[in-house]
């Protein structure tokens, strides 16, 4: 099974925040406040100061940006190991679990799934519409635009209109799967699986050996889809907010 200390830095780099700063091994990310991964502190290794002073600095950093302080606590890679207790004493509470799954580069690509190294306007339209909140969608599109190359954007059209999309960020020998979206009218037709397998096939063609993705622990349909393709839970993380 994968060591989260290897995968978490790759995950942070694959979905870059608009602003990034370090307090030693603590990574501070800030964008517009919607996608939690790019609006949270990732305490992956020891901070460069006393822990209480580091928490103070994190809270001040987010306050300057008009954002609530938030910490992403990951099983198996957390410094210090008792940070949850220190945050709880300051009024923080943990939120939903997210599962990181790791899987093989199996399956074959679908010739009807279009691939591109960059998102086009149609891809962005589907992604923004699926977000519900336009500001949330805009923040995520901006994050996609900051994704370091090489990346692979996939789109599947039905009847001349986009029906499903997804993207894979390639780095460190892994493909990180992001942005899997299906237009509501086309859900439960197996389109997400076709997009996923095409992304994995393209990543394999480019020499990638394993894939990872993140899914909320209560999203049973998505977990079942990924498990059917050989993905297994590797570890979990939770966001702590006040």
Tab-separated table of C-alpha atoms in Angstrom, residues 110 112-114 120 122-123 126 154-165 183 186 191 194-195:
chain	number	residue	atom	x	y	z
A	110	UNK	CA	-12.707	4.476	-25.487
A	112	UNK	CA	-15.270	8.204	-28.418
A	113	UNK	CA	-13.643	9.947	-25.439
A	114	UNK	CA	-11.742	13.018	-26.604
A	120	UNK	CA	-11.480	23.577	-23.715
A	122	UNK	CA	-16.943	22.919	-23.434
A	123	UNK	CA	-15.073	21.061	-20.711
A	126	UNK	CA	-19.718	21.164	-17.931
A	154	UNK	CA	-11.130	13.840	-21.193
A	155	UNK	CA	-14.598	14.577	-22.587
A	156	UNK	CA	-17.285	12.210	-23.805
A	157	UNK	CA	-20.055	13.612	-26.034
A	158	UNK	CA	-23.463	12.092	-26.679
A	159	UNK	CA	-25.728	13.323	-29.486
A	160	UNK	CA	-23.328	16.173	-30.172
A	161	UNK	CA	-23.318	17.498	-26.605
A	162	UNK	CA	-20.861	16.943	-23.738
A	163	UNK	CA	-22.057	14.257	-21.315
A	164	UNK	CA	-19.094	13.352	-19.062
A	165	UNK	CA	-15.630	14.706	-18.279
A	183	UNK	CA	-24.271	15.691	-16.868
A	186	UNK	CA	-26.754	11.057	-18.562
A	191	UNK	CA	-20.127	7.143	-18.891
A	194	UNK	CA	-15.571	5.070	-19.922
A	195	UNK	CA	-13.931	8.385	-19.109
